[in-house]
Amino acid sequence: MDYKRLGDYIREVNLRNRELRVTNLLGLSIEKKFIPSIANTIGTDMSAYKIVHPSQFAYVPVTSRNGEKITVALYDGEESAIISQAYTIFEIVDQDVLLPEYLMMWFRRPEFDRYARFHSHGSAREVFDWDELCEVRLPVPTLARQREIVSEYETLTRRIRLNEQMIAKLEETAQALYRKMFVDCSDKENLPEGWRRGTIGEFCDIITGKKDVNESLTEGKYRFFSCSPDAYYSNEFIAKGPAALIAGNGSYTGRVTYYDKEFDLYQRTYACIPKKGFMEMMSFIYCVLKFQFQNKFMGGSRGSSIPYIVRGDIADFEFAFEENTSKSFSKGVFNLLTNTQLKIVENEILTELQKILLSRMIKTI
């Protein structure tokens, strides 16, 4: 099949929020999704912001310092939203010829990210401008074939979302149990009889990795944990779970996850591994970190433009507990964490299947 010039199928859109009717402010993530904006808009003239409608695209032309990816996303919301005027919005001219969902699949391919980086230009900032985007070449099969390809991909996407909902429910259950047993019934100044305050450092060894994120792999034997929720891999490991992983810097600073197999670590990611004799309390320790530490430190405890935490923030973090109650709670919550891990692993497999579909888009047309 011949490759078609993308510019023949899309057009730029520049509709401003002049009447201030749209208030839903969104941003774009490196994961190629629209996300709620965290920008401080106090005193900002929102009439200059651009309006994006459902089935339209937006992208960030600047590609330097962007994780070797281009930030582009398809807006699938039900109502219009506004985004920064720094973004470029475009739409497909005729959706009876090219489906937005099919085009978005093309944008998700790693090959497209590499193409965009190669064709970016500039001195202080490297930019993949509108003219370069229009020169992208892609196969445009029949509408029926596009629907088949999109359907296969979205079937996996729906399963991933269902698993994410189940993971959220399991974590909500664990959080509710933890709060009832260790937060609501205790007071920092007046602990129940037999209770005391402890620290994470008392129960866990806290380690960090030695590698930079650039040393991670897209495929490998072991999980490589960075500060991002993206899945990376390594062919060697430095520790074995169960462990609580904590993002040490960046936009996900303070984020806590659980893992029970061998893993490798980014140099700014921390792993809390139970010391000898405290393995049976690991599920409890994870809940302390997930539902108390994360709530306090998400976003970072220090730092100006880039938030970060240090080992001492983790080691010195205090919590109230009673040993027998903690062990009993840990035993019960272990099953919830195990089920959560199964869903996470399943999502990793489904995500890999999605990558395979993206890589085979050309071959299956």
CSV table of C-alpha atoms in Angstrom, one decimal:
chain,number,residue,atom,x,y,z
A,1,MET,CA,0.0,0.0,0.0
A,2,ASP,CA,1.2,3.5,-0.9
A,3,TYR,CA,2.0,5.9,2.0
A,4,LYS,CA,-0.1,9.1,2.1
A,5,ARG,CA,0.9,12.5,3.1
A,6,LEU,CA,-0.8,13.4,6.4
A,7,GLY,CA,-1.2,17.0,5.5
A,8,ASP,CA,-3.7,16.0,2.9
A,9,TYR,CA,-6.0,14.7,5.6
A,10,ILE,CA,-5.7,17.2,8.5
A,11,ARG,CA,-6.2,20.9,9.0
A,12,GLU,CA,-5.1,23.2,11.8
A,13,VAL,CA,-7.8,24.7,14.2
A,14,ASN,CA,-7.3,27.9,16.1
A,15,LEU,CA,-10.5,28.7,18.0
A,16,ARG,CA,-10.0,30.9,21.1
A,17,ASN,CA,-12.1,31.1,24.2
A,18,ARG,CA,-13.1,34.7,23.6
A,19,GLU,CA,-16.5,34.5,25.3
A,20,LEU,CA,-15.1,32.5,28.3
A,21,ARG,CA,-17.8,29.9,27.9
A,22,VAL,CA,-15.4,26.9,28.3
A,23,THR,CA,-13.9,26.5,31.7
A,24,ASN,CA,-12.5,22.9,31.7
A,25,LEU,CA,-8.7,23.5,31.5
A,26,LEU,CA,-6.6,20.5,30.3
A,27,GLY,CA,-3.0,19.8,29.6
A,28,LEU,CA,-1.2,17.1,27.7
A,29,SER,CA,1.0,14.4,29.1
A,30,ILE,CA,4.1,12.6,27.7
A,31,GLU,CA,1.9,9.5,27.8
A,32,LYS,CA,-0.1,11.0,24.9
A,33,LYS,CA,-3.2,11.8,27.0
A,34,PHE,CA,-5.2,14.8,28.0
A,35,ILE,CA,-4.9,15.4,31.7
A,36,PRO,CA,-6.4,17.9,34.2
A,37,SER,CA,-4.2,21.0,34.3
A,38,ILE,CA,-2.3,21.9,37.5
A,39,ALA,CA,-1.3,25.3,36.2
A,40,ASN,CA,-1.9,28.3,38.4
A,41,THR,CA,-4.3,30.4,36.4
A,42,ILE,CA,-5.0,33.2,38.9
A,43,GLY,CA,-5.0,36.4,37.0
A,44,THR,CA,-4.6,34.7,33.7
A,45,ASP,CA,-6.6,35.8,30.7
A,46,MET,CA,-8.4,32.6,29.8
A,47,SER,CA,-9.9,34.2,26.6
A,48,ALA,CA,-6.6,33.6,24.9
A,49,TYR,CA,-6.7,29.8,25.5
A,50,LYS,CA,-7.6,27.5,22.7
A,51,ILE,CA,-10.8,25.4,22.5
A,52,VAL,CA,-10.5,21.8,21.7
A,53,HIS,CA,-13.6,19.7,20.6
A,54,PRO,CA,-14.1,16.0,20.8
A,55,SER,CA,-12.2,14.0,18.1
A,56,GLN,CA,-9.7,16.8,17.6
A,57,PHE,CA,-6.0,16.4,18.3
A,58,ALA,CA,-3.5,18.6,20.1
A,59,TYR,CA,0.3,18.4,20.2
A,60,VAL,CA,3.3,20.2,21.7
A,61,PRO,CA,5.7,21.2,18.9
A,62,VAL,CA,8.7,21.3,21.3
A,63,THR,CA,10.3,17.9,21.5
A,64,SER,CA,13.6,18.6,23.3
A,65,ARG,CA,13.8,17.5,26.9
A,66,ASN,CA,10.7,15.4,26.4
A,67,GLY,CA,11.8,11.9,27.0
A,68,GLU,CA,12.5,11.3,23.3
A,69,LYS,CA,8.7,11.5,22.7
A,70,ILE,CA,6.4,13.9,21.0
A,71,THR,CA,3.4,14.9,23.1
A,72,VAL,CA,0.3,14.4,21.0
A,73,ALA,CA,-3.2,13.3,22.1
A,74,LEU,CA,-6.7,12.7,20.7
A,75,TYR,CA,-9.4,14.4,22.8
A,76,ASP,CA,-12.1,11.9,23.6
A,77,GLY,CA,-14.1,13.9,26.1
A,78,GLU,CA,-17.8,14.5,25.7
A,79,GLU,CA,-17.7,18.3,26.0
A,80,SER,CA,-15.3,21.0,24.8
A,81,ALA,CA,-12.2,22.0,26.8
A,82,ILE,CA,-9.5,24.6,26.7
A,83,ILE,CA,-5.8,24.2,26.5
A,84,SER,CA,-2.7,26.4,26.5
A,85,GLN,CA,-2.2,28.6,23.4
A,86,ALA,CA,1.2,27.0,23.2
A,87,TYR,CA,-0.4,23.8,21.9
A,88,THR,CA,-1.3,23.2,18.2
A,89,ILE,CA,-4.8,21.8,17.6
A,90,PHE,CA,-5.8,20.0,14.4
A,91,GLU,CA,-8.6,17.8,13.1
A,92,ILE,CA,-9.2,15.3,10.4
A,93,VAL,CA,-10.9,16.8,7.3
A,94,ASP,CA,-13.0,13.8,6.4
A,95,GLN,CA,-13.6,11.1,9.0
A,96,ASP,CA,-15.1,8.9,6.3
A,97,VAL,CA,-11.6,8.5,4.9
A,98,LEU,CA,-9.4,8.6,8.0
A,99,LEU,CA,-10.5,7.7,11.5
A,100,PRO,CA,-9.1,9.8,14.4
A,101,GLU,CA,-8.6,6.6,16.5
A,102,TYR,CA,-6.5,5.0,13.7
A,103,LEU,CA,-4.4,8.1,13.3
A,104,MET,CA,-3.8,8.2,17.1
A,105,MET,CA,-2.6,4.6,17.0
A,106,TRP,CA,0.0,5.7,14.4
A,107,PHE,CA,1.1,8.5,16.7
A,108,ARG,CA,1.6,6.0,19.6
A,109,ARG,CA,4.1,4.0,17.6
A,110,PRO,CA,7.7,4.4,18.9
A,111,GLU,CA,8.7,4.8,15.2
A,112,PHE,CA,6.7,8.0,15.0
A,113,ASP,CA,8.4,9.4,18.1
A,114,ARG,CA,11.8,8.7,16.6
A,115,TYR,CA,10.7,10.3,13.3
A,116,ALA,CA,9.5,13.4,15.1
A,117,ARG,CA,12.7,13.8,17.0
A,118,PHE,CA,14.8,13.3,13.9
A,119,HIS,CA,12.9,16.0,12.0
A,120,SER,CA,12.8,18.4,14.9
A,121,HIS,CA,15.0,21.5,14.5
A,122,GLY,CA,16.1,24.6,16.3
A,123,SER,CA,18.9,25.9,18.5
A,124,ALA,CA,17.6,26.6,22.1
A,125,ARG,CA,14.6,24.4,21.6
A,126,GLU,CA,14.0,21.7,19.0
A,127,VAL,CA,10.6,21.9,17.4
A,128,PHE,CA,8.6,19.5,15.3
A,129,ASP,CA,6.5,22.2,13.6
A,130,TRP,CA,3.2,22.1,11.7
A,131,ASP,CA,4.9,21.8,8.3
A,132,GLU,CA,6.9,18.8,9.4
A,133,LEU,CA,3.8,17.1,10.8
A,134,CYS,CA,2.0,17.6,7.5
A,135,GLU,CA,4.9,15.8,5.7
A,136,VAL,CA,4.4,12.6,7.8
A,137,ARG,CA,3.7,9.6,5.6
A,138,LEU,CA,1.4,6.8,6.7
A,139,PRO,CA,-0.7,4.0,5.1
A,140,VAL,CA,-4.4,4.8,4.9
A,141,PRO,CA,-6.3,1.6,4.3
A,142,THR,CA,-10.0,1.3,3.7
A,143,LEU,CA,-12.3,2.6,6.4
A,144,ALA,CA,-13.5,-1.0,7.1
A,145,ARG,CA,-9.9,-2.1,7.7
A,146,GLN,CA,-9.2,0.9,9.9
A,147,ARG,CA,-12.2,0.0,12.0
A,148,GLU,CA,-10.9,-3.6,12.4
A,149,ILE,CA,-7.4,-2.4,13.5
A,150,VAL,CA,-8.9,0.1,15.9
A,151,SER,CA,-11.3,-2.5,17.3
A,152,GLU,CA,-8.5,-4.9,18.1
A,153,TYR,CA,-6.6,-2.2,19.9
A,154,GLU,CA,-9.6,-0.8,21.9
A,155,THR,CA,-10.6,-4.3,23.0
A,156,LEU,CA,-7.2,-4.4,24.9
A,157,THR,CA,-7.7,-0.8,26.1
A,158,ARG,CA,-11.1,-1.6,27.6
A,159,ARG,CA,-9.6,-4.6,29.4
A,160,ILE,CA,-6.8,-2.5,30.8
A,161,ARG,CA,-9.3,0.1,32.0
A,162,LEU,CA,-11.4,-2.5,33.7
A,163,ASN,CA,-8.3,-3.9,35.5
A,164,GLU,CA,-7.4,-0.3,36.5
A,165,GLN,CA,-10.8,0.1,38.0
A,166,MET,CA,-10.5,-3.2,39.9
A,167,ILE,CA,-7.1,-2.2,41.2
A,168,ALA,CA,-8.5,1.1,42.4
A,169,LYS,CA,-11.3,-0.7,44.2
A,170,LEU,CA,-8.9,-3.1,45.9
A,171,GLU,CA,-6.7,-0.2,47.0
A,172,GLU,CA,-9.8,1.7,48.3
A,173,THR,CA,-10.7,-1.3,50.4
A,174,ALA,CA,-7.2,-1.6,51.8
A,175,GLN,CA,-7.2,2.1,52.5
A,176,ALA,CA,-10.5,2.0,54.3
A,177,LEU,CA,-9.4,-0.9,56.5
A,178,TYR,CA,-6.1,0.8,57.3
A,179,ARG,CA,-7.8,4.1,58.2
A,180,LYS,CA,-10.3,2.4,60.4
A,181,MET,CA,-7.8,0.4,62.3
A,182,PHE,CA,-4.8,2.7,62.5
A,183,VAL,CA,-5.8,6.3,61.9
A,184,ASP,CA,-9.3,7.0,63.1
A,185,CYS,CA,-8.8,5.1,66.4
A,186,SER,CA,-5.5,6.7,67.4
A,187,ASP,CA,-4.4,10.1,68.5
A,188,LYS,CA,-0.8,11.3,68.2
A,189,GLU,CA,-0.7,12.5,71.8
A,190,ASN,CA,-2.9,9.8,73.3
A,191,LEU,CA,-2.2,6.4,71.8
A,192,PRO,CA,-4.3,3.4,72.9
A,193,GLU,CA,-2.7,1.1,75.5
A,194,GLY,CA,0.0,-1.1,74.0
A,195,TRP,CA,0.5,1.2,71.0
A,196,ARG,CA,3.6,3.2,70.1
A,197,ARG,CA,5.0,5.2,67.3
A,198,GLY,CA,7.6,3.7,64.9
A,199,THR,CA,9.4,4.8,61.8
A,200,ILE,CA,9.8,3.3,58.3
A,201,GLY,CA,13.6,3.1,58.9
A,202,GLU,CA,13.0,0.9,61.9
A,203,PHE,CA,11.3,-1.8,59.8
A,204,CYS,CA,12.8,-1.4,56.3
A,205,ASP,CA,16.1,-1.1,54.5
A,206,ILE,CA,15.9,1.8,52.0
A,207,ILE,CA,17.9,1.5,48.8
A,208,THR,CA,18.2,3.4,45.6
A,209,GLY,CA,19.4,2.3,42.2
A,210,LYS,CA,22.5,3.4,40.3
A,211,LYS,CA,21.2,3.6,36.7
A,212,ASP,CA,19.8,6.5,34.8
A,213,VAL,CA,16.5,6.1,33.0
A,214,ASN,CA,18.3,6.2,29.7
A,215,GLU,CA,19.9,2.8,30.7
A,216,SER,CA,16.5,1.1,30.9
A,217,LEU,CA,15.1,-1.1,28.2
A,218,THR,CA,11.7,-1.4,26.5
A,219,GLU,CA,12.1,-5.2,26.9
A,220,GLY,CA,14.0,-7.2,29.5
A,221,LYS,CA,13.9,-9.9,32.1
A,222,TYR,CA,13.1,-7.6,35.1
A,223,ARG,CA,11.1,-4.5,35.9
A,224,PHE,CA,13.0,-1.3,36.1
A,225,PHE,CA,11.3,1.2,38.3
A,226,SER,CA,11.7,4.9,37.6
A,227,CYS,CA,9.8,7.9,39.0
A,228,SER,CA,7.3,7.6,36.1
A,229,PRO,CA,4.5,5.0,36.0
A,230,ASP,CA,5.6,3.9,32.6
A,231,ALA,CA,6.9,0.3,32.4
A,232,TYR,CA,10.6,0.0,31.8
A,233,TYR,CA,12.8,-3.1,32.0
A,234,SER,CA,16.4,-4.3,32.7
A,235,ASN,CA,18.3,-7.5,32.2
A,236,GLU,CA,19.7,-7.4,35.7
A,237,PHE,CA,18.2,-6.8,39.1
A,238,ILE,CA,19.5,-5.3,42.4
A,239,ALA,CA,16.8,-6.5,44.8
A,240,LYS,CA,13.8,-8.7,45.3
A,241,GLY,CA,10.4,-7.9,46.6
A,242,PRO,CA,8.1,-7.7,48.4
A,243,ALA,CA,9.0,-4.0,48.4
A,244,ALA,CA,7.4,-0.6,48.4
A,245,LEU,CA,8.7,1.6,45.6
A,246,ILE,CA,8.7,5.4,46.0
A,247,ALA,CA,9.3,8.0,43.3
A,248,GLY,CA,12.0,10.4,44.5
A,249,ASN,CA,11.7,13.3,42.1
A,250,GLY,CA,9.7,14.8,39.2
A,251,SER,CA,6.0,15.2,38.7
A,252,TYR,CA,5.2,11.8,40.4
A,253,THR,CA,7.4,12.5,43.5
A,254,GLY,CA,6.1,10.5,46.5
A,255,ARG,CA,4.1,8.0,44.5
A,256,VAL,CA,4.1,4.6,46.1
A,257,THR,CA,3.7,1.2,44.4
A,258,TYR,CA,4.1,-2.4,45.5
A,259,TYR,CA,6.1,-5.1,43.8
A,260,ASP,CA,6.9,-8.7,44.9
A,261,LYS,CA,9.4,-9.9,42.3
A,262,GLU,CA,13.0,-9.1,41.3
A,263,PHE,CA,13.5,-5.5,40.1
A,264,ASP,CA,16.0,-2.9,39.1
A,265,LEU,CA,15.9,0.8,40.1
A,266,TYR,CA,16.5,4.3,38.8
A,267,GLN,CA,18.9,6.3,40.9
A,268,ARG,CA,16.2,8.6,42.1
A,269,THR,CA,13.7,5.9,43.0
A,270,TYR,CA,13.6,4.4,46.5
A,271,ALA,CA,12.8,0.8,47.5
A,272,CYS,CA,11.6,0.0,51.1
A,273,ILE,CA,12.5,-3.7,51.8
A,274,PRO,CA,11.5,-5.2,55.1
A,275,LYS,CA,14.4,-6.0,57.4
A,276,LYS,CA,15.0,-9.5,58.8
A,277,GLY,CA,12.2,-10.4,61.2
A,278,PHE,CA,9.7,-7.9,59.8
A,279,MET,CA,8.7,-9.6,56.5
A,280,GLU,CA,5.2,-10.5,57.9
A,281,MET,CA,4.5,-6.8,58.4
A,282,MET,CA,5.3,-5.7,54.8
A,283,SER,CA,1.7,-5.3,53.7
A,284,PHE,CA,1.1,-3.0,56.7
A,285,ILE,CA,4.2,-1.0,56.0
A,286,TYR,CA,3.1,-0.6,52.4
A,287,CYS,CA,-0.3,0.7,53.5
A,288,VAL,CA,1.5,3.2,55.8
A,289,LEU,CA,3.5,4.5,52.9
A,290,LYS,CA,0.6,4.4,50.4
A,291,PHE,CA,-2.1,6.0,52.5
A,292,GLN,CA,-0.1,8.3,54.8
A,293,PHE,CA,3.4,9.0,53.3
A,294,GLN,CA,2.1,9.4,49.7
A,295,ASN,CA,-0.7,11.8,50.9
A,296,LYS,CA,1.9,14.0,52.6
A,297,PHE,CA,4.7,13.9,50.1
A,298,MET,CA,3.0,13.6,46.7
A,299,GLY,CA,4.5,16.4,44.7
A,300,GLY,CA,7.6,16.6,46.8
A,301,SER,CA,8.7,18.0,50.2
A,302,ARG,CA,11.4,20.3,48.9
A,303,GLY,CA,12.7,21.7,45.6
A,304,SER,CA,11.6,24.7,43.6
A,305,SER,CA,11.0,23.9,39.9
A,306,ILE,CA,11.6,20.1,40.4
A,307,PRO,CA,10.1,18.6,43.6
A,308,TYR,CA,12.1,15.8,45.3
A,309,ILE,CA,12.4,13.8,48.5
A,310,VAL,CA,15.4,12.3,50.2
A,311,ARG,CA,16.1,9.1,52.0
A,312,GLY,CA,15.6,10.7,55.4
A,313,ASP,CA,12.0,11.8,54.5
A,314,ILE,CA,11.2,8.1,54.2
A,315,ALA,CA,13.3,6.6,57.0
A,316,ASP,CA,12.1,9.2,59.6
A,317,PHE,CA,8.4,9.0,58.7
A,318,GLU,CA,6.4,8.2,61.8
A,319,PHE,CA,3.3,6.2,62.2
A,320,ALA,CA,1.2,4.7,65.1
A,321,PHE,CA,0.8,0.9,65.4
A,322,GLU,CA,0.3,-2.0,67.8
A,323,GLU,CA,2.4,-5.1,66.8
A,324,ASN,CA,-0.2,-7.8,67.0
A,325,THR,CA,-2.8,-5.7,65.3
A,326,SER,CA,-0.4,-4.7,62.6
A,327,LYS,CA,0.6,-8.3,61.9
A,328,SER,CA,-3.1,-9.4,61.8
A,329,PHE,CA,-3.9,-6.5,59.4
A,330,SER,CA,-0.9,-7.3,57.2
A,331,LYS,CA,-2.0,-10.9,56.8
A,332,GLY,CA,-5.5,-9.9,55.8
A,333,VAL,CA,-4.4,-7.2,53.4
A,334,PHE,CA,-1.8,-9.5,51.7
A,335,ASN,CA,-4.5,-11.1,49.6
A,336,LEU,CA,-5.7,-7.7,48.4
A,337,LEU,CA,-2.2,-6.8,47.4
A,338,THR,CA,-1.7,-10.2,45.7
A,339,ASN,CA,-4.9,-9.7,43.6
A,340,THR,CA,-3.7,-6.1,42.8
A,341,GLN,CA,-0.4,-7.5,41.6
A,342,LEU,CA,-2.1,-10.0,39.3
A,343,LYS,CA,-4.1,-7.2,37.7
A,344,ILE,CA,-1.0,-5.1,37.3
A,345,VAL,CA,0.9,-8.0,35.6
A,346,GLU,CA,-2.1,-8.7,33.3
A,347,ASN,CA,-2.1,-5.0,32.3
A,348,GLU,CA,1.6,-5.2,31.5
A,349,ILE,CA,0.9,-8.1,29.2
A,350,LEU,CA,-2.0,-6.4,27.6
A,351,THR,CA,0.1,-3.3,27.1
A,352,GLU,CA,2.8,-5.4,25.4
A,353,LEU,CA,0.1,-6.8,23.1
A,354,GLN,CA,-0.9,-3.2,22.2
A,355,LYS,CA,2.7,-2.5,21.3
A,356,ILE,CA,2.7,-5.5,19.1
A,357,LEU,CA,-0.4,-4.3,17.3
A,358,LEU,CA,1.1,-0.9,16.8
A,359,SER,CA,4.3,-2.4,15.4
A,360,ARG,CA,2.3,-4.5,13.0
A,361,MET,CA,0.0,-1.8,11.7
A,362,ILE,CA,1.9,-1.7,8.4
A,363,LYS,CA,2.1,-5.5,8.0
A,364,THR,CA,-1.6,-6.1,8.8
A,365,ILE,CA,-2.9,-3.6,6.3
